[in-house]
Each structure stands twice: as structure tokens, then as C-alpha cells.
Amino acid sequence: MVMAVAFTRYGRLYYLDPGEHSPRVGDKVLVPTDDGPEVAECVWAPQWVSEDIGGLPVCEGPATEKHLQREERNRRRRAEIRVAARRLIRHHDLPMKIVGVDYVDTRPDVDQLVTIYFSAPHRVDFRELVRDLARTLRARIDLRQLGARDEARVQGGIGPCGRDTCCSTFLTDFEPVSVRMAKDQDLPLNPLKISGACGRLMCCLKYEHPLYQDFKRSVPTVGCDVTTDDGVEGTVVAYNVPAETVYIRDRDTGRRVACPKASVCGSRQAYEGAVAQGARRTPDIEDDVYEDDGEHL
């Protein structure tokens, strides 16, 4: 069985083995981490899955009142750290933006580690800032600079689709995304339409790109003359890849007709065969060598 939890509302999902526990959606449970058990909210109740998934951390049971009080203290402490860090950044006049703060009170007898995530347009000399933060917060300080995509992952947000951003919910690795993917999917090359909250190309351009590539390899290209299985002759003018439909312009009526992909695939093969045969018949002029014998004007 598998269950899913989130440390923050609408945050990234983490999967656990429920073990002998059966929490319901909304219950607070304990999740094993490197800093000890932490409180998280159950988002998916335990359920059976068809795949054999092993190696998942095991849920340590429901969170008690003591754990909830500790989590509330840590939350207030993180808010205080964020305010203090912003004040010292303004004092040192550094071009830094606080993105997130990580703090877990695990052992009261040792100096706690405070991790502060920030973004900046370039490298920043924050040595003086670290010393002031350590003196003010009485803790060990770890400053980590994040890129544009990681900043969007930590902050979260809503994408153009109206759903929570993929990077803040389920994406674990950022795969390369190129403008070619938008071109292959016939999307407008307007940066405002194909960019995500981070200002970079949207990660979701990668999801359907293989589908578009396979579809366009198996159907006639736009502008080709085709004949459907129903005997309709026309020219390919557009595609609808999710519906596996090809739109052609009827040669007789001028109407735009939607045809299944299977009804024009044969035309694609015939077209490519005709092109290959024509290429064999037509001599390659650039490969011919002409010698000047002095008789040509």
C-alpha cells in the first residue's frame, strides 16, 4: 500500500508506506527525515497499487499534541528568521531576495542549523551578512542561492493551465526544454504564452512532444495533396494531434473536412514513394561537371 503526504498545503507530494497505520485525508502524521520525524498532512489515504513499489519510508504514526506544538514553534521561528534576514539584507544593501527558510528544532543542546534560500541576479558576497545573521539568530547559517526554476519550485504558484505548478507538486528533475518543442506543437512563439512562472520555457512542453513527433512522422505534411478512403481529394491544411485528426481542404467544394489519421496515412506513403521516384529520375545538376571548350558564348 502507498500513501501521499505534503509538508505544506498544495506543496510537493511525498509517498510513504503506511505500515500498520490507516490515516485519513487531512490527518497529521509523522514522516521520517534526516532531522528526525516531522509533521506532514495526509493528502492521499493508503491505497493498493498494482505496481510493486519498494524502498519507501514507513509512516511513523499519527502526530501527537507534543509534535504539533513543536511544529508550530518551528513555524513561528521560521517566520522570525525570514524577517530578521530581510532586515539585515536591507542593512547591507545586497541584491538578494529571500525565497525560503528551513529550520527544524531537533536538539536544544546544540546550535541549530538555519538554511536560507535566496535568489540574486549574480553572485553575491554575503560573508558579512552571514556573520550578522549568526550573531542575531544564535545559530549556524547556511545560505544557498537558487536559480529561476528552483525559486519557482520553492515558492510555488499557479500555472497558465490554472493548476499548481508542476515543479512545486510532482516534478523532481528539470529536463531540457527547447523552442523547437513549441514549434513542433504549433504553439505561438510568444514568450508570454510559453513561459512559466519562473520566466523560462514551461516544463509541460516536454510532456506531449513525443506524441507530436510520432504523429507528424506518420501523416502527410501540410500542403500535400491527398485522397481519403472515402474518395475525397484535397490538400492538408492542419492537424489535431490529440484527436489524431487531419484537416484537408476539399478540392471540389473548398470546404474544410476533418479526416481520421488512418484514412490519409496511405497517401503519405504514396507521396513519399513518388518523391523518391522523382528524385531518381531527375539528374542532380549540381553534381554534373561542365568543361569550357571555348565554343560557348
Coordinates of C-alpha atoms in Angstrom, one line a residue:
M1 CA 0.0 0.0 0.0
V2 CA 1.0 3.6 -0.6
M3 CA 0.0 6.9 0.9
A4 CA 1.0 10.5 0.0
V5 CA 1.7 13.4 2.3
A6 CA 2.7 17.1 2.0
F7 CA 4.6 19.3 4.4
T8 CA 2.8 22.4 3.2
R9 CA -0.6 22.9 1.8
Y10 CA -0.6 22.4 -2.0
G11 CA 3.1 21.5 -1.7
R12 CA 5.1 18.7 -3.2
L13 CA 3.8 15.2 -2.5
Y14 CA 5.9 12.6 -0.8
Y15 CA 5.0 8.9 -0.9
L16 CA 5.2 6.6 2.2
D17 CA 4.5 3.1 3.2
P18 CA 1.6 3.4 5.7
G19 CA 2.8 0.3 7.6
E20 CA 0.2 -0.7 10.2
H21 CA -1.4 2.8 10.3
S22 CA -4.5 3.9 8.4
P23 CA -4.6 7.7 8.4
R24 CA -7.4 9.6 6.6
V25 CA -7.1 12.6 4.3
G26 CA -6.3 15.7 6.4
D27 CA -4.8 13.8 9.3
K28 CA -1.4 14.9 10.6
V29 CA 1.2 12.1 10.5
L30 CA 4.9 11.7 11.3
V31 CA 7.4 11.4 8.4
P32 CA 10.9 10.1 8.9
T33 CA 13.6 12.6 7.8
D34 CA 17.3 13.2 8.4
D35 CA 16.4 15.6 11.2
G36 CA 14.0 13.2 12.9
P37 CA 10.3 12.7 12.5
E38 CA 8.4 15.7 11.1
V39 CA 4.7 16.5 10.9
A40 CA 3.0 16.3 7.5
E41 CA -0.6 16.2 6.3
C42 CA -2.0 13.1 4.7
V43 CA -3.2 14.0 1.1
W44 CA -3.9 10.5 -0.2
A45 CA -5.2 7.9 2.1
P46 CA -3.5 4.5 2.0
Q47 CA -4.5 2.5 -1.1
W48 CA -3.4 -0.5 -3.1
V49 CA -1.3 0.0 -6.2
S50 CA -0.8 -2.5 -9.0
E51 CA 3.0 -1.9 -9.2
D52 CA 5.4 -3.4 -6.7
I53 CA 6.9 -0.3 -5.0
G54 CA 9.6 -0.9 -2.5
G55 CA 12.1 1.2 -0.6
L56 CA 9.5 3.8 0.6
P57 CA 10.0 5.3 4.0
V58 CA 7.5 4.0 6.6
C59 CA 5.0 6.3 8.3
E60 CA 5.8 6.6 12.0
G61 CA 2.1 7.0 13.0
P62 CA -0.2 9.9 13.8
A63 CA 1.3 13.2 15.2
T64 CA 0.6 13.8 18.9
E65 CA -0.2 17.1 20.5
K66 CA 3.5 17.4 21.5
H67 CA 4.6 17.1 17.9
L68 CA 2.0 19.6 16.7
Q69 CA 3.2 22.1 19.3
R70 CA 6.8 21.6 18.2
E71 CA 5.8 22.1 14.6
E72 CA 4.0 25.4 15.5
R73 CA 7.1 26.6 17.3
N74 CA 9.3 25.8 14.3
R75 CA 6.8 27.6 12.0
R76 CA 6.9 30.8 14.1
R77 CA 10.7 30.5 14.3
R78 CA 11.0 30.3 10.5
A79 CA 8.8 33.5 10.2
E80 CA 11.1 35.3 12.7
I81 CA 14.2 34.2 10.8
R82 CA 12.7 35.5 7.5
V83 CA 12.0 38.9 9.0
A84 CA 15.5 39.2 10.5
A85 CA 17.2 38.1 7.3
R86 CA 15.3 40.7 5.2
R87 CA 16.2 43.4 7.7
L88 CA 19.9 42.6 7.6
I89 CA 19.9 42.3 3.8
R90 CA 18.5 45.8 3.5
H91 CA 21.1 47.0 6.1
H92 CA 24.0 45.6 3.9
D93 CA 22.3 46.8 0.7
L94 CA 22.6 43.4 -1.0
P95 CA 20.6 42.5 -4.2
M96 CA 19.1 39.4 -2.6
K97 CA 15.6 38.1 -2.3
I98 CA 14.6 35.6 0.4
V99 CA 12.8 32.6 -1.2
G100 CA 12.5 30.2 1.7
V101 CA 13.7 29.3 5.2
D102 CA 14.4 25.8 6.5
Y103 CA 14.7 25.3 10.3
V104 CA 13.9 22.3 12.4
D105 CA 14.4 22.3 16.2
T106 CA 15.9 18.8 16.7
R107 CA 18.3 19.1 19.7
P108 CA 18.1 22.0 22.1
D109 CA 21.7 21.3 23.4
V110 CA 23.4 22.2 20.2
D111 CA 23.5 25.2 17.8
Q112 CA 20.7 24.7 15.3
L113 CA 21.3 25.0 11.6
V114 CA 19.3 27.6 9.7
T115 CA 19.2 27.2 5.9
I116 CA 18.1 30.3 4.0
Y117 CA 17.4 30.1 0.3
F118 CA 17.7 33.2 -1.8
S119 CA 17.8 34.4 -5.4
A120 CA 20.0 37.1 -6.9
P121 CA 20.8 38.3 -10.4
H122 CA 24.5 37.4 -9.9
R123 CA 26.9 36.1 -7.3
V124 CA 26.8 38.0 -4.0
D125 CA 29.4 38.5 -1.4
F126 CA 27.4 37.7 1.8
R127 CA 30.2 37.0 4.2
E128 CA 29.4 40.0 6.4
L129 CA 25.7 39.0 6.2
V130 CA 26.4 35.5 7.5
R131 CA 28.3 36.8 10.5
D132 CA 25.5 39.2 11.4
L133 CA 22.8 36.5 10.9
A134 CA 24.7 34.1 13.1
R135 CA 25.1 36.7 15.9
T136 CA 21.4 37.8 15.7
L137 CA 19.8 34.3 15.4
R138 CA 22.4 32.5 17.6
A139 CA 22.5 29.6 15.1
R140 CA 24.7 28.2 12.3
I141 CA 23.8 29.8 9.0
D142 CA 23.7 28.2 5.5
L143 CA 22.9 30.5 2.6
R144 CA 22.0 28.8 -0.7
Q145 CA 21.4 30.7 -3.9
L146 CA 18.7 29.3 -6.2
G147 CA 18.2 29.5 -9.9
A148 CA 15.0 30.7 -11.6
R149 CA 13.4 27.2 -11.8
D150 CA 14.3 26.3 -8.3
E151 CA 12.9 29.6 -7.0
A152 CA 9.6 28.8 -8.6
R153 CA 9.7 25.3 -7.1
V154 CA 10.2 26.6 -3.6
Q155 CA 7.7 29.4 -3.8
G156 CA 5.0 27.5 -5.7
G157 CA 2.3 29.2 -7.7
I158 CA -0.5 28.7 -10.4
G159 CA 0.4 28.0 -14.0
P160 CA -1.3 29.2 -17.1
C161 CA -3.4 26.0 -17.0
G162 CA -5.0 27.1 -13.7
R163 CA -3.3 24.3 -11.7
D164 CA -0.4 24.3 -9.3
T165 CA 2.9 24.5 -11.0
C166 CA 4.4 21.1 -11.8
C167 CA 7.8 21.9 -10.2
S168 CA 6.2 22.5 -6.8
T169 CA 4.0 19.4 -6.8
F170 CA 5.5 16.3 -8.5
L171 CA 8.5 17.2 -10.7
T172 CA 11.7 16.1 -9.2
D173 CA 14.2 16.8 -12.0
F174 CA 14.2 19.5 -14.6
E175 CA 14.6 18.1 -18.1
P176 CA 15.8 20.3 -21.0
V177 CA 13.1 22.3 -22.8
S178 CA 13.7 24.0 -26.2
V179 CA 11.8 26.3 -28.5
R180 CA 11.8 23.5 -31.1
M181 CA 9.3 21.7 -28.9
A182 CA 6.9 24.6 -29.1
K183 CA 7.3 24.8 -32.9
D184 CA 6.6 21.1 -33.3
Q185 CA 3.4 21.5 -31.3
D186 CA 2.3 24.6 -33.4
L187 CA 2.3 26.8 -30.4
P188 CA 2.8 30.6 -30.7
L189 CA 6.4 31.6 -30.1
N190 CA 5.3 34.4 -27.9
P191 CA 7.5 34.3 -24.7
L192 CA 4.5 35.4 -22.6
K193 CA 2.5 32.3 -23.7
I194 CA 5.1 29.6 -23.5
S195 CA 6.9 30.7 -20.4
G196 CA 6.2 29.6 -16.8
A197 CA 6.2 31.4 -13.5
C198 CA 10.0 31.2 -13.4
G199 CA 10.3 33.1 -16.7
R200 CA 11.7 30.1 -18.5
L201 CA 10.1 27.8 -21.0
M202 CA 7.3 25.7 -19.5
C203 CA 8.3 22.2 -18.4
C204 CA 5.0 20.9 -19.7
L205 CA 6.2 21.5 -23.3
K206 CA 8.1 18.2 -22.8
Y207 CA 5.1 16.1 -21.9
E208 CA 3.3 15.8 -25.3
H209 CA 6.3 16.5 -27.6
P210 CA 7.0 12.8 -28.4
L211 CA 3.3 12.4 -29.3
Y212 CA 3.5 15.3 -31.8
Q213 CA 6.7 13.9 -33.3
D214 CA 5.3 10.4 -33.9
F215 CA 2.1 11.9 -35.3
K216 CA 3.8 14.1 -37.8
R217 CA 6.0 11.3 -39.0
S218 CA 3.0 9.2 -39.9
V219 CA 0.8 11.7 -41.7
P220 CA 1.2 13.9 -44.9
T221 CA 2.8 17.3 -44.3
V222 CA 0.8 20.5 -44.6
G223 CA 0.3 21.4 -48.3
C224 CA 0.4 17.8 -49.6
D225 CA -2.4 16.6 -52.0
V226 CA -4.1 13.5 -50.6
T227 CA -7.1 11.3 -51.3
T228 CA -9.0 9.8 -48.4
D229 CA -10.5 6.4 -48.1
D230 CA -13.9 8.0 -48.9
G231 CA -12.6 9.3 -52.2
V232 CA -12.3 13.0 -51.1
E233 CA -9.4 14.7 -52.8
G234 CA -7.9 17.8 -51.2
T235 CA -4.9 19.4 -49.6
V236 CA -3.8 19.0 -46.0
V237 CA -4.2 22.3 -44.1
A238 CA -4.0 21.5 -40.4
Y239 CA -3.7 18.8 -37.7
N240 CA -5.5 17.9 -34.4
V241 CA -2.9 15.7 -32.8
P242 CA -4.8 14.8 -29.5
A243 CA -7.8 13.7 -31.6
E244 CA -5.5 12.1 -34.3
T245 CA -7.3 14.1 -37.0
V246 CA -6.1 15.6 -40.2
Y247 CA -7.9 18.6 -41.8
I248 CA -8.0 18.8 -45.6
R249 CA -9.4 21.4 -48.0
D250 CA -11.8 19.7 -50.4
R251 CA -10.7 20.4 -53.9
D252 CA -14.2 20.4 -55.3
T253 CA -16.2 22.2 -52.7
G254 CA -13.5 24.2 -50.9
R255 CA -14.8 23.1 -47.5
R256 CA -12.5 22.1 -44.7
V257 CA -13.0 18.4 -43.8
A258 CA -11.8 16.5 -40.8
C259 CA -10.5 13.1 -41.5
P260 CA -9.1 10.3 -39.2
K261 CA -5.3 9.9 -39.5
A262 CA -5.7 6.3 -40.7
S263 CA -7.6 7.5 -43.8
V264 CA -4.7 9.5 -45.1
C265 CA -1.7 7.5 -44.0
G266 CA -1.7 5.6 -47.2
S267 CA -1.5 8.9 -49.1
R268 CA 1.6 9.8 -47.1
Q269 CA 3.3 6.6 -48.2
A270 CA 2.3 7.1 -51.8
Y271 CA 3.5 10.7 -51.7
E272 CA 6.9 9.8 -50.3
G273 CA 7.3 7.0 -52.8
A274 CA 6.5 9.4 -55.7
V275 CA 9.0 11.9 -54.3
A276 CA 11.7 9.2 -54.1
Q277 CA 11.0 8.0 -57.6
G278 CA 11.1 11.5 -59.0
A279 CA 14.4 12.1 -57.3
R280 CA 15.9 9.1 -59.1
R281 CA 14.6 10.3 -62.5
T282 CA 15.8 13.9 -62.1
P283 CA 19.5 14.4 -62.6
D284 CA 21.3 16.4 -59.9
I285 CA 22.6 19.4 -61.8
E286 CA 24.9 20.5 -59.1
D287 CA 26.8 17.2 -59.4
D288 CA 27.3 17.5 -63.2
V289 CA 30.7 18.8 -64.4
Y290 CA 30.8 21.1 -67.4
E291 CA 34.1 21.8 -69.2
D292 CA 34.5 25.0 -71.1
D293 CA 35.7 24.0 -74.6
G294 CA 35.7 27.6 -75.9
E295 CA 32.7 27.2 -78.2
H296 CA 30.1 28.5 -75.8
L297 CA 29.3 32.2 -75.8

